[in-house]
Amino acid sequence: MIDTEKLLSVAKEAALEAGEIQLAYFGKKKEISHKFNQFDLVTNADKLAEEKILSVIKGHFPEHGFLGEESGSYKSEADYVWVIDPIDGTTNYAHNFPHFAVSIGLLYQGRIYLGVVFDAFKNEMFWAAEGAGAYMNADNISVSNIDSLNKSLLATGFPVNRDGILEENIRYFTKFLYEAQAVRRPGSASLDMCYVACGRLDGFWELNLAPWDITAAACIIREAGGEVSNFGTDNFDIYVKNIIATNGLLQGKMTEIIESLMP
Ligand code: IPD
Ligand code: CA
Ligand code: CA
């Protein structure tokens, strides 16, 4: 029997603790290093926040597995695997641009079961669990009812791994600039997806994302009545790096446009 309430309360506790670490270092001088390339940043706060999340979850559920951006995979065969991004939007965070989040998703036997995305700066906790609806803090949230691209506000992101992918996304970006009311590039995939879940955005797409960017928010969007899929299919797999996430009404149109421009 899955104890959803306990799982959610531990996920929220871990997110709140990580958010405190984020805020403690926000606006201060940080130790910044690079991972994949010169554009791929990691700060001391990313590492501390991930350690804190792991210690909170392990304290309650020592038998669970993890996939963390900063610490990799642990017990990946476990029934419950937590998928963690301690700061989603590190480039924003490093520049003191206040759009970043903690993202904590949970897979149960491989399927997306629960998600918490916390914007500590705005004190907005987005959360959902399978069959339980989607919320921001105590309020139930749902996607928008915009059903035409020319009335929609869309968002995307551009990955730190630029080879080939920048050009591909610039093609989609240009097309959506013409088709949509407006397009934004906020810089935190998990939070941008939660903005779709609560109707601030109507659609989102991106390439080259990792499971920790999207697992939690995919649960939140689905529970808010929206849809997520990978390019070229109706299915959604967190290990396939691209995503289209919408209020559902725009899923078909955005998919069609992206497919018509895919390499
Ligand atoms: C990044 C953010 C950004 C997206 C990048 C991600 P990070 O995550 O989600 O919005 O455009 O592709 O890598 O590195 O800040 O955790
Ligand atoms: Ca991320
Ligand atoms: Ca991160």
CSV table of C-alpha atoms and ligand atoms in Angstrom, one decimal:
chain,number,residue,atom,x,y,z
A,1,MET,CA,0.0,0.0,0.0
A,2,ILE,CA,1.5,3.3,-1.1
A,3,ASP,CA,1.4,5.9,1.7
A,4,THR,CA,1.0,9.0,-0.5
A,5,GLU,CA,0.5,11.4,2.3
A,6,LYS,CA,3.8,10.4,4.0
A,7,LEU,CA,5.7,10.5,0.7
A,8,LEU,CA,4.3,14.0,-0.1
A,9,SER,CA,5.1,15.3,3.3
A,10,VAL,CA,8.7,14.1,3.1
A,11,ALA,CA,9.1,15.5,-0.4
A,12,LYS,CA,7.8,18.8,0.8
A,13,GLU,CA,10.0,18.8,3.9
A,14,ALA,CA,13.1,18.1,1.7
A,15,ALA,CA,12.1,20.8,-0.7
A,16,LEU,CA,11.6,23.4,2.0
A,17,GLU,CA,15.0,22.5,3.5
A,18,ALA,CA,16.7,22.8,0.1
A,19,GLY,CA,14.9,26.1,-0.5
A,20,GLU,CA,16.3,27.5,2.8
A,21,ILE,CA,19.8,26.6,1.5
A,22,GLN,CA,19.1,28.3,-1.8
A,23,LEU,CA,17.9,31.5,-0.1
A,24,ALA,CA,20.8,31.5,2.4
A,25,TYR,CA,23.3,31.8,-0.6
A,26,PHE,CA,21.1,33.8,-2.9
A,27,GLY,CA,22.6,37.2,-3.7
A,28,LYS,CA,25.9,36.3,-2.0
A,29,LYS,CA,29.2,35.4,-3.5
A,30,LYS,CA,29.1,31.7,-4.5
A,31,GLU,CA,31.7,29.1,-5.4
A,32,ILE,CA,31.0,28.4,-9.0
A,33,SER,CA,32.5,25.5,-11.0
A,34,HIS,CA,31.8,24.0,-14.4
A,35,LYS,CA,30.5,20.5,-15.4
A,36,PHE,CA,30.0,19.6,-19.0
A,37,ASN,CA,31.3,22.8,-20.5
A,38,GLN,CA,31.9,26.5,-19.7
A,39,PHE,CA,28.2,27.2,-19.8
A,40,ASP,CA,27.2,24.4,-17.4
A,41,LEU,CA,27.5,25.8,-13.9
A,42,VAL,CA,27.2,24.3,-10.5
A,43,THR,CA,27.5,26.2,-7.2
A,44,ASN,CA,28.2,25.2,-3.6
A,45,ALA,CA,24.5,25.7,-2.9
A,46,ASP,CA,23.5,23.0,-5.6
A,47,LYS,CA,25.7,20.5,-3.8
A,48,LEU,CA,24.5,21.4,-0.3
A,49,ALA,CA,20.9,21.4,-1.3
A,50,GLU,CA,21.1,18.0,-2.9
A,51,GLU,CA,22.9,16.6,0.2
A,52,LYS,CA,20.1,17.9,2.4
A,53,ILE,CA,17.4,16.5,0.2
A,54,LEU,CA,19.1,13.1,0.2
A,55,SER,CA,19.5,13.1,4.0
A,56,VAL,CA,15.9,14.0,4.6
A,57,ILE,CA,14.5,11.3,2.3
A,58,LYS,CA,17.0,8.7,3.4
A,59,GLY,CA,16.1,9.5,7.0
A,60,HIS,CA,12.5,8.4,6.3
A,61,PHE,CA,13.0,5.9,3.5
A,62,PRO,CA,16.4,4.2,3.7
A,63,GLU,CA,15.3,1.5,1.2
A,64,HIS,CA,14.4,4.0,-1.6
A,65,GLY,CA,16.6,4.7,-4.6
A,66,PHE,CA,17.7,8.1,-6.1
A,67,LEU,CA,18.7,9.8,-9.3
A,68,GLY,CA,20.2,13.1,-8.3
A,69,GLU,CA,21.7,15.6,-10.7
A,70,GLU,CA,24.7,16.2,-8.5
A,71,SER,CA,25.2,12.7,-7.0
A,72,GLY,CA,24.0,10.3,-9.7
A,73,SER,CA,22.1,7.1,-9.3
A,74,TYR,CA,21.7,4.9,-6.2
A,75,LYS,CA,19.6,1.7,-5.8
A,76,SER,CA,18.1,2.3,-9.3
A,77,GLU,CA,16.2,-1.0,-9.1
A,78,ALA,CA,14.2,0.0,-6.0
A,79,ASP,CA,10.4,0.2,-6.2
A,80,TYR,CA,10.6,3.9,-5.2
A,81,VAL,CA,13.2,6.1,-7.0
A,82,TRP,CA,13.4,9.8,-6.2
A,83,VAL,CA,14.5,12.0,-9.1
A,84,ILE,CA,16.1,15.2,-7.8
A,85,ASP,CA,17.3,18.6,-9.1
A,86,PRO,CA,18.5,20.6,-6.1
A,87,ILE,CA,18.5,23.9,-8.1
A,88,ASP,CA,16.7,23.9,-11.4
A,89,GLY,CA,17.8,27.2,-13.0
A,90,THR,CA,21.4,27.3,-11.7
A,91,THR,CA,22.4,29.9,-14.3
A,92,ASN,CA,19.6,32.2,-13.1
A,93,TYR,CA,20.6,31.5,-9.5
A,94,ALA,CA,24.3,32.2,-10.1
A,95,HIS,CA,23.3,35.6,-11.6
A,96,ASN,CA,20.8,36.4,-8.8
A,97,PHE,CA,17.9,36.3,-11.3
A,98,PRO,CA,15.1,35.0,-9.2
A,99,HIS,CA,13.6,32.2,-11.3
A,100,PHE,CA,14.8,28.8,-10.0
A,101,ALA,CA,13.4,25.9,-8.1
A,102,VAL,CA,13.9,22.7,-6.2
A,103,SER,CA,12.5,19.7,-8.1
A,104,ILE,CA,11.7,16.4,-6.5
A,105,GLY,CA,9.9,13.7,-8.4
A,106,LEU,CA,9.1,10.1,-7.4
A,107,LEU,CA,8.9,7.1,-9.6
A,108,TYR,CA,7.0,4.0,-8.3
A,109,GLN,CA,8.0,0.9,-10.2
A,110,GLY,CA,9.1,3.1,-13.0
A,111,ARG,CA,6.0,5.3,-13.4
A,112,ILE,CA,5.8,8.9,-12.4
A,113,TYR,CA,3.9,9.0,-9.1
A,114,LEU,CA,4.4,12.3,-7.4
A,115,GLY,CA,6.1,15.6,-7.8
A,116,VAL,CA,7.1,18.7,-5.8
A,117,VAL,CA,8.6,21.8,-7.3
A,118,PHE,CA,9.4,24.6,-4.9
A,119,ASP,CA,10.1,28.2,-5.8
A,120,ALA,CA,11.6,29.4,-2.5
A,121,PHE,CA,12.0,33.0,-3.6
A,122,LYS,CA,8.3,33.4,-4.2
A,123,ASN,CA,7.3,30.8,-1.6
A,124,GLU,CA,5.3,28.8,-4.2
A,125,MET,CA,5.2,25.1,-3.6
A,126,PHE,CA,3.7,23.2,-6.6
A,127,TRP,CA,2.8,19.6,-5.9
A,128,ALA,CA,0.8,16.6,-7.1
A,129,ALA,CA,0.4,12.9,-6.7
A,130,GLU,CA,-1.2,10.4,-9.1
A,131,GLY,CA,-5.0,10.7,-8.8
A,132,ALA,CA,-4.8,13.4,-6.1
A,133,GLY,CA,-4.9,16.6,-8.2
A,134,ALA,CA,-2.3,19.4,-8.5
A,135,TYR,CA,-1.8,22.3,-6.1
A,136,MET,CA,0.2,25.4,-5.5
A,137,ASN,CA,0.6,25.8,-1.7
A,138,ALA,CA,-3.0,25.0,-0.5
A,139,ASP,CA,-4.8,25.9,-3.7
A,140,ASN,CA,-5.9,23.5,-6.4
A,141,ILE,CA,-4.5,24.4,-9.8
A,142,SER,CA,-5.4,23.6,-13.3
A,143,VAL,CA,-4.2,24.4,-16.8
A,144,SER,CA,-5.5,27.2,-19.0
A,145,ASN,CA,-8.3,26.9,-21.5
A,146,ILE,CA,-6.5,28.7,-24.4
A,147,ASP,CA,-7.1,26.6,-27.5
A,148,SER,CA,-5.4,28.6,-30.2
A,149,LEU,CA,-1.7,29.4,-30.6
A,150,ASN,CA,-2.3,33.0,-31.5
A,151,LYS,CA,-3.8,33.6,-28.0
A,152,SER,CA,-1.1,31.5,-26.2
A,153,LEU,CA,1.9,32.4,-24.1
A,154,LEU,CA,4.6,29.8,-24.6
A,155,ALA,CA,8.0,29.1,-23.2
A,156,THR,CA,11.2,27.1,-24.0
A,157,GLY,CA,14.8,26.9,-22.9
A,158,PHE,CA,18.1,26.6,-24.6
A,159,PRO,CA,20.5,23.9,-23.3
A,160,VAL,CA,24.0,24.3,-22.1
A,161,ASN,CA,25.1,21.6,-24.5
A,162,ARG,CA,24.9,23.7,-27.7
A,163,ASP,CA,26.2,21.5,-30.5
A,164,GLY,CA,23.5,21.3,-33.2
A,165,ILE,CA,20.7,21.7,-30.6
A,166,LEU,CA,20.8,25.5,-30.5
A,167,GLU,CA,20.2,25.7,-34.2
A,168,GLU,CA,17.3,23.2,-34.0
A,169,ASN,CA,15.6,25.0,-31.2
A,170,ILE,CA,16.1,28.4,-32.9
A,171,ARG,CA,14.0,27.0,-35.8
A,172,TYR,CA,11.2,26.1,-33.4
A,173,PHE,CA,11.6,29.3,-31.5
A,174,THR,CA,11.3,31.4,-34.6
A,175,LYS,CA,8.2,29.6,-35.8
A,176,PHE,CA,6.5,29.9,-32.5
A,177,LEU,CA,7.4,33.6,-32.3
A,178,TYR,CA,5.3,34.0,-35.4
A,179,GLU,CA,2.5,31.7,-34.3
A,180,ALA,CA,2.0,32.4,-30.6
A,181,GLN,CA,0.9,35.6,-28.8
A,182,ALA,CA,4.4,35.6,-27.2
A,183,VAL,CA,7.3,33.3,-26.3
A,184,ARG,CA,9.4,33.4,-23.1
A,185,ARG,CA,12.7,31.8,-22.2
A,186,PRO,CA,12.6,31.8,-18.3
A,187,GLY,CA,15.4,29.3,-17.5
A,188,SER,CA,14.0,26.7,-15.1
A,189,ALA,CA,12.4,23.9,-17.0
A,190,SER,CA,10.6,22.5,-13.9
A,191,LEU,CA,9.2,25.8,-12.9
A,192,ASP,CA,8.3,26.8,-16.4
A,193,MET,CA,6.3,23.5,-16.6
A,194,CYS,CA,4.6,24.3,-13.3
A,195,TYR,CA,3.6,27.6,-14.9
A,196,VAL,CA,1.8,25.6,-17.6
A,197,ALA,CA,0.2,23.5,-14.8
A,198,CYS,CA,-1.3,26.6,-13.2
A,199,GLY,CA,-2.2,28.4,-16.4
A,200,ARG,CA,0.4,31.2,-16.4
A,201,LEU,CA,1.8,29.6,-19.6
A,202,ASP,CA,-0.2,27.6,-22.1
A,203,GLY,CA,2.7,25.5,-23.6
A,204,PHE,CA,6.3,24.6,-23.2
A,205,TRP,CA,8.9,22.7,-25.2
A,206,GLU,CA,12.6,22.0,-24.8
A,207,LEU,CA,15.4,19.7,-26.0
A,208,ASN,CA,18.2,18.0,-24.2
A,209,LEU,CA,16.6,17.9,-20.8
A,210,ALA,CA,17.4,15.4,-18.1
A,211,PRO,CA,15.0,13.3,-16.0
A,212,TRP,CA,15.5,15.5,-12.9
A,213,ASP,CA,14.4,18.6,-14.9
A,214,ILE,CA,11.0,17.2,-15.8
A,215,THR,CA,9.8,14.2,-13.7
A,216,ALA,CA,8.2,16.2,-10.9
A,217,ALA,CA,6.6,18.8,-13.1
A,218,ALA,CA,5.3,16.2,-15.5
A,219,CYS,CA,3.3,14.7,-12.7
A,220,ILE,CA,2.0,18.2,-11.7
A,221,ILE,CA,1.0,19.1,-15.3
A,222,ARG,CA,-0.9,15.8,-15.8
A,223,GLU,CA,-2.7,16.2,-12.5
A,224,ALA,CA,-3.6,19.8,-13.5
A,225,GLY,CA,-5.3,18.5,-16.6
A,226,GLY,CA,-2.4,19.1,-19.1
A,227,GLU,CA,-0.4,16.8,-21.3
A,228,VAL,CA,3.3,15.9,-21.7
A,229,SER,CA,4.9,14.0,-24.6
A,230,ASN,CA,8.2,13.6,-26.3
A,231,PHE,CA,8.7,14.8,-29.9
A,232,GLY,CA,7.3,12.5,-32.6
A,233,THR,CA,5.1,10.4,-30.3
A,234,ASP,CA,2.1,10.6,-27.9
A,235,ASN,CA,4.1,8.9,-25.2
A,236,PHE,CA,6.2,10.4,-22.5
A,237,ASP,CA,9.5,8.9,-21.3
A,238,ILE,CA,11.6,10.9,-18.9
A,239,TYR,CA,14.8,9.5,-20.4
A,240,VAL,CA,14.0,10.8,-23.9
A,241,LYS,CA,15.5,14.2,-23.7
A,242,ASN,CA,12.9,16.4,-25.4
A,243,ILE,CA,9.4,17.4,-24.2
A,244,ILE,CA,6.2,19.2,-25.3
A,245,ALA,CA,4.1,20.1,-22.3
A,246,THR,CA,0.8,22.0,-22.7
A,247,ASN,CA,-2.7,22.6,-21.4
A,248,GLY,CA,-3.7,19.7,-23.6
A,249,LEU,CA,-5.6,21.9,-26.0
A,250,LEU,CA,-2.4,23.0,-27.7
A,251,GLN,CA,-0.6,19.6,-27.6
A,252,GLY,CA,-1.6,18.6,-31.1
A,253,LYS,CA,-0.8,21.9,-32.7
A,254,MET,CA,2.6,22.3,-31.0
A,255,THR,CA,3.5,18.7,-31.8
A,256,GLU,CA,2.6,19.2,-35.5
A,257,ILE,CA,4.8,22.3,-35.8
A,258,ILE,CA,7.8,20.7,-34.1
A,259,GLU,CA,7.5,17.6,-36.2
A,260,SER,CA,7.3,19.6,-39.4
A,261,LEU,CA,10.7,21.3,-38.5
A,262,MET,CA,12.5,18.3,-36.9
A,263,PRO,CA,15.8,17.3,-38.5
B,1,IPD,C1,18.6,23.7,-16.6
B,1,IPD,C2,17.3,24.5,-16.6
B,1,IPD,C3,17.1,25.3,-17.8
B,1,IPD,C4,17.2,24.4,-19.1
B,1,IPD,C5,18.4,23.6,-19.1
B,1,IPD,C6,18.6,22.8,-17.8
B,1,IPD,P1,20.0,23.3,-14.3
B,1,IPD,O1,18.8,23.0,-15.4
B,1,IPD,O2,16.2,23.7,-16.4
B,1,IPD,O3,15.9,26.0,-17.9
B,1,IPD,O4,17.1,25.2,-20.2
B,1,IPD,O5,18.4,22.7,-20.2
B,1,IPD,O6,19.8,22.1,-17.8
B,1,IPD,O7,21.2,23.0,-15.0
B,1,IPD,O8,19.8,24.7,-14.0
B,1,IPD,O9,19.6,22.4,-13.3
B,2,CA,CA,17.8,21.2,-14.1
B,3,CA,CA,20.3,21.7,-11.3
